[in-house]
Amino acid sequence: MNVAIIPARGGSKRIPRKNIKNFAGQPMLSYPIQAALASGVVDKVVVSTDDSEIADIAVRFGAEVPFIRDANLADDYTGTSAVIRDAILRLRQLNWQLDHCACLYATAPLLSSDVVKQSLNLLHDTAADYVFTSARFSFPIQRALLQTELGGVTPFDPLAIGKRSQDLPPTFHDAGQLYWAKADTWLDRNKKIFGERSRMYVLPDHLVQDIDTIEDWRRAEVLYQILLQESR
C-alpha cells in the first residue's frame, strides 16, 4: 500500500487556520489531497491533525483521519519527520500494510498529480532513500550580501562575490511540497532526507511558492490561476 500522509495541525500562527483557509475557492488542504488521489499511485491519503474541523474537511475531500495527533506533536517546535514517523507507527498498529509513504504538505496547492506519480517513479528508478521536490535558486547564493550592524554591506562569500554567475555551481532549495520514501526508511533516523542517498525532483520556479505570509498567499493564488487557465 502506498500512502500519502499530510501533516495539518490547527495552530498556524502567521496565517491563522492556514491549512483550511479558502484558497481560490476551496480549503487549502483540499489541493494536495486531490493531487495525491488523482495520481494513480497513492492508495490512501491520511491527514495527521489535532483539529476536528481540519479532520472533517479532510474526510470531505477524500482523505482518511484514522487517528487524532497528540498535542505534544502539534506545537511550533515538532519537526515534520517526527509527525510522519508517528503516523506510520499508528497506521501499522491498525494493521495497514505500508510500502511507500509520501509526506505532502497541506499548503501545496501548486502540486500536481503528475509530480506525485513521477517523483515516486524516480524513487523506484534510482533506489534512493528519499525523493523530494526542489527548485533551483534563480540567483547564485554564493554572491549573497550581508548587512553589517552599522548598516554597511559585506559579501557572504568574499571568494565568490566577483565571479560570473555561469562560473558558479547551481544551487537548489527544498520546494516544501512532497517527500517520498519507503515506510521503513522514514522510521530509520540514520537516513536523512537531505543526504547523499536522496534525489531531487526539480520543479520549475513557477510551480514553487512557500506560503508563510499573506503576500506569499496572494502570489500563490496568482500562479494557481495562471496554471488553471493554461490547463484548459
GROMACS .gro file of C-alpha atoms in nm:
model
  232
    1MET     CA    1   0.000   0.000   0.000
    2ASN     CA    2   0.127   0.346  -0.094
    3VAL     CA    3   0.002   0.614   0.142
    4ALA     CA    4   0.027   0.993   0.132
    5ILE     CA    5   0.043   1.148   0.478
    6ILE     CA    6  -0.043   1.515   0.515
    7PRO     CA    7   0.053   1.688   0.843
    8ALA     CA    8  -0.206   1.958   0.914
    9ARG     CA    9  -0.215   2.097   1.263
   10GLY     CA   10  -0.461   2.362   1.371
   11GLY     CA   11  -0.228   2.615   1.532
   12SER     CA   12  -0.078   2.813   1.244
   13LYS     CA   13   0.039   3.150   1.378
   14ARG     CA   14   0.143   3.366   1.081
   15ILE     CA   15  -0.170   3.290   0.878
   16PRO     CA   16  -0.440   3.170   1.121
   17ARG     CA   17  -0.617   2.849   1.012
   18LYS     CA   18  -0.389   2.842   0.708
   19ASN     CA   19  -0.443   2.474   0.634
   20ILE     CA   20  -0.816   2.519   0.574
   21LYS     CA   21  -0.833   2.885   0.471
   22ASN     CA   22  -1.011   2.943   0.139
   23PHE     CA   23  -0.764   2.932  -0.149
   24ALA     CA   24  -0.906   3.002  -0.496
   25GLY     CA   25  -1.246   2.871  -0.389
   26GLN     CA   26  -1.152   2.565  -0.185
   27PRO     CA   27  -0.988   2.489   0.150
   28MET     CA   28  -0.610   2.488   0.111
   29LEU     CA   29  -0.590   2.130   0.239
   30SER     CA   30  -0.809   2.004  -0.045
   31TYR     CA   31  -0.543   2.057  -0.313
   32PRO     CA   32  -0.274   1.809  -0.202
   33ILE     CA   33  -0.545   1.555  -0.113
   34GLN     CA   34  -0.686   1.573  -0.465
   35ALA     CA   35  -0.342   1.568  -0.629
   36ALA     CA   36  -0.250   1.251  -0.441
   37LEU     CA   37  -0.578   1.074  -0.514
   38ALA     CA   38  -0.559   1.165  -0.884
   39SER     CA   39  -0.201   1.043  -0.923
   40GLY     CA   40  -0.292   0.678  -0.967
   41VAL     CA   41  -0.006   0.567  -0.740
   42VAL     CA   42  -0.150   0.655  -0.397
   43ASP     CA   43  -0.388   0.407  -0.239
   44LYS     CA   44  -0.494   0.622   0.055
   45VAL     CA   45  -0.443   0.975   0.183
   46VAL     CA   46  -0.413   1.019   0.558
   47VAL     CA   47  -0.427   1.356   0.732
   48SER     CA   48  -0.246   1.377   1.065
   49THR     CA   49  -0.415   1.653   1.264
   50ASP     CA   50  -0.502   1.761   1.616
   51ASP     CA   51  -0.801   1.963   1.496
   52SER     CA   52  -1.157   1.834   1.448
   53GLU     CA   53  -1.251   2.093   1.183
   54ILE     CA   54  -0.944   2.005   0.976
   55ALA     CA   55  -1.032   1.636   1.015
   56ASP     CA   56  -1.387   1.696   0.888
   57ILE     CA   57  -1.265   1.886   0.581
   58ALA     CA   58  -1.002   1.620   0.508
   59VAL     CA   59  -1.266   1.347   0.504
   60ARG     CA   60  -1.497   1.558   0.288
   61PHE     CA   61  -1.230   1.572   0.016
   62GLY     CA   62  -1.149   1.201   0.023
   63ALA     CA   63  -0.878   1.164   0.286
   64GLU     CA   64  -0.890   0.948   0.597
   65VAL     CA   65  -0.827   1.051   0.957
   66PRO     CA   66  -0.784   0.721   1.141
   67PHE     CA   67  -0.633   0.887   1.450
   68ILE     CA   68  -0.602   1.230   1.613
   69ARG     CA   69  -0.249   1.357   1.657
   70ASP     CA   70  -0.128   1.405   2.015
   71ALA     CA   71  -0.092   1.764   2.132
   72ASN     CA   72   0.280   1.718   2.203
   73LEU     CA   73   0.331   1.659   1.828
   74ALA     CA   74   0.130   1.964   1.725
   75ASP     CA   75   0.336   2.251   1.866
   76ASP     CA   76   0.560   2.504   1.691
   77TYR     CA   77   0.876   2.301   1.750
   78THR     CA   78   0.791   1.950   1.632
   79GLY     CA   79   0.958   1.858   1.303
   80THR     CA   80   0.775   1.704   1.010
   81SER     CA   81   0.972   1.378   1.022
   82ALA     CA   82   0.857   1.313   1.378
   83VAL     CA   83   0.494   1.357   1.269
   84ILE     CA   84   0.538   1.118   0.976
   85ARG     CA   85   0.707   0.857   1.195
   86ASP     CA   86   0.419   0.883   1.444
   87ALA     CA   87   0.165   0.839   1.163
   88ILE     CA   88   0.341   0.534   1.021
   89LEU     CA   89   0.361   0.366   1.362
   90ARG     CA   90  -0.006   0.437   1.430
   91LEU     CA   91  -0.113   0.304   1.090
   92ARG     CA   92   0.089  -0.013   1.143
   93GLN     CA   93  -0.084  -0.060   1.477
   94LEU     CA   94  -0.407  -0.053   1.276
   95ASN     CA   95  -0.261  -0.330   1.055
   96TRP     CA   96  -0.207  -0.112   0.748
   97GLN     CA   97   0.043  -0.283   0.521
   98LEU     CA   98   0.259   0.015   0.427
   99ASP     CA   99   0.507   0.007   0.141
  100HIS     CA  100   0.589   0.362   0.031
  101CYS     CA  101   0.482   0.675   0.215
  102ALA     CA  102   0.477   1.030   0.085
  103CYS     CA  103   0.472   1.333   0.308
  104LEU     CA  104   0.269   1.605   0.135
  105TYR     CA  105   0.245   1.949   0.286
  106ALA     CA  106  -0.104   2.086   0.342
  107THR     CA  107  -0.002   2.419   0.188
  108ALA     CA  108   0.099   2.285  -0.154
  109PRO     CA  109  -0.179   2.398  -0.392
  110LEU     CA  110   0.060   2.401  -0.690
  111LEU     CA  111   0.146   2.032  -0.651
  112SER     CA  112   0.016   1.827  -0.943
  113SER     CA  113  -0.083   1.462  -0.965
  114ASP     CA  114   0.186   1.412  -1.231
  115VAL     CA  115   0.457   1.524  -0.989
  116VAL     CA  116   0.325   1.286  -0.723
  117LYS     CA  117   0.348   1.000  -0.971
  118GLN     CA  118   0.676   1.091  -1.141
  119SER     CA  119   0.861   1.152  -0.816
  120LEU     CA  120   0.763   0.804  -0.698
  121ASN     CA  121   0.888   0.665  -1.029
  122LEU     CA  122   1.218   0.842  -0.966
  123LEU     CA  123   1.241   0.676  -0.626
  124HIS     CA  124   1.192   0.335  -0.789
  125ASP     CA  125   1.436   0.404  -1.074
  126THR     CA  126   1.721   0.530  -0.856
  127ALA     CA  127   1.670   0.319  -0.543
  128ALA     CA  128   1.722   0.639  -0.345
  129ASP     CA  129   1.633   0.664   0.021
  130TYR     CA  130   1.422   0.974  -0.040
  131VAL     CA  131   1.295   1.173  -0.337
  132PHE     CA  132   1.173   1.524  -0.270
  133THR     CA  133   1.063   1.821  -0.477
  134SER     CA  134   1.309   2.107  -0.516
  135ALA     CA  135   1.372   2.417  -0.723
  136ARG     CA  136   1.683   2.596  -0.842
  137PHE     CA  137   1.778   2.930  -0.689
  138SER     CA  138   1.732   3.193  -0.958
  139PHE     CA  139   2.035   3.392  -0.836
  140PRO     CA  140   2.369   3.242  -0.727
  141ILE     CA  141   2.357   3.225  -0.348
  142GLN     CA  142   2.738   3.239  -0.338
  143ARG     CA  143   2.706   3.607  -0.429
  144ALA     CA  144   2.468   3.688  -0.144
  145LEU     CA  145   2.522   4.002   0.063
  146LEU     CA  146   2.504   4.061   0.438
  147GLN     CA  147   2.422   4.385   0.615
  148THR     CA  148   2.655   4.482   0.897
  149GLU     CA  149   2.544   4.617   1.235
  150LEU     CA  150   2.632   4.969   1.118
  151GLY     CA  151   2.425   4.933   0.801
  152GLY     CA  152   2.713   4.860   0.566
  153VAL     CA  153   2.745   4.570   0.326
  154THR     CA  154   2.974   4.267   0.327
  155PRO     CA  155   2.976   3.968   0.089
  156PHE     CA  156   2.850   3.638   0.225
  157ASP     CA  157   3.132   3.461   0.035
  158PRO     CA  158   3.422   3.700  -0.041
  159LEU     CA  159   3.583   3.445  -0.275
  160ALA     CA  160   3.272   3.415  -0.493
  161ILE     CA  161   3.139   3.770  -0.500
  162GLY     CA  162   3.346   3.870  -0.802
  163LYS     CA  163   3.283   3.556  -1.007
  164ARG     CA  164   3.045   3.534  -1.302
  165SER     CA  165   2.716   3.358  -1.240
  166GLN     CA  166   2.797   3.096  -1.503
  167ASP     CA  167   3.119   3.009  -1.322
  168LEU     CA  168   2.939   2.916  -1.000
  169PRO     CA  169   2.768   2.578  -0.945
  170PRO     CA  170   2.385   2.584  -0.947
  171THR     CA  171   2.219   2.562  -0.608
  172PHE     CA  172   1.878   2.429  -0.512
  173HIS     CA  173   1.627   2.457  -0.231
  174ASP     CA  174   1.358   2.232  -0.091
  175ALA     CA  175   1.026   2.314  -0.259
  176GLY     CA  176   0.830   2.224   0.053
  177GLN     CA  177   0.574   2.008  -0.127
  178LEU     CA  178   0.644   1.635  -0.134
  179TYR     CA  179   0.882   1.371   0.006
  180TRP     CA  180   0.866   1.002  -0.094
  181ALA     CA  181   1.035   0.713   0.085
  182LYS     CA  182   0.968   0.359   0.196
  183ALA     CA  183   0.789   0.338   0.530
  184ASP     CA  184   1.092   0.170   0.688
  185THR     CA  185   1.315   0.449   0.562
  186TRP     CA  186   1.104   0.710   0.740
  187LEU     CA  187   1.144   0.512   1.063
  188ASP     CA  188   1.524   0.489   1.027
  189ARG     CA  189   1.663   0.803   1.193
  190ASN     CA  190   2.004   0.741   1.036
  191LYS     CA  191   1.863   0.800   0.688
  192LYS     CA  192   1.834   1.172   0.619
  193ILE     CA  193   1.607   1.343   0.368
  194PHE     CA  194   1.884   1.583   0.265
  195GLY     CA  195   2.160   1.328   0.229
  196GLU     CA  196   2.382   1.158  -0.028
  197ARG     CA  197   2.129   0.885  -0.096
  198SER     CA  198   1.844   1.125  -0.170
  199ARG     CA  199   1.740   1.258  -0.509
  200MET     CA  200   1.572   1.583  -0.607
  201TYR     CA  201   1.274   1.608  -0.837
  202VAL     CA  202   1.348   1.955  -0.971
  203LEU     CA  203   1.049   2.177  -1.044
  204PRO     CA  204   1.037   2.499  -1.247
  205ASP     CA  205   1.013   2.819  -1.043
  206HIS     CA  206   0.650   2.887  -1.137
  207LEU     CA  207   0.539   2.567  -0.963
  208VAL     CA  208   0.703   2.656  -0.631
  209GLN     CA  209   0.583   2.904  -0.370
  210ASP     CA  210   0.631   2.899   0.006
  211ILE     CA  211   0.321   3.027   0.183
  212ASP     CA  212   0.423   3.191   0.508
  213THR     CA  213   0.279   3.541   0.467
  214ILE     CA  214  -0.029   3.699   0.311
  215GLU     CA  215   0.193   3.822   0.025
  216ASP     CA  216   0.305   3.463  -0.036
  217TRP     CA  217  -0.059   3.357  -0.034
  218ARG     CA  218  -0.159   3.612  -0.296
  219ARG     CA  219   0.133   3.524  -0.520
  220ALA     CA  220   0.044   3.154  -0.495
  221GLU     CA  221  -0.316   3.227  -0.593
  222VAL     CA  222  -0.199   3.421  -0.899
  223LEU     CA  223   0.027   3.133  -1.002
  224TYR     CA  224  -0.253   2.884  -0.946
  225GLN     CA  225  -0.497   3.082  -1.160
  226ILE     CA  226  -0.244   3.106  -1.443
  227LEU     CA  227  -0.179   2.731  -1.432
  228LEU     CA  228  -0.554   2.666  -1.426
  229GLN     CA  229  -0.604   2.876  -1.738
  230GLU     CA  230  -0.318   2.702  -1.919
  231SER     CA  231  -0.464   2.360  -1.843
  232ARG     CA  232  -0.798   2.441  -2.007
   0.00000   0.00000   0.00000
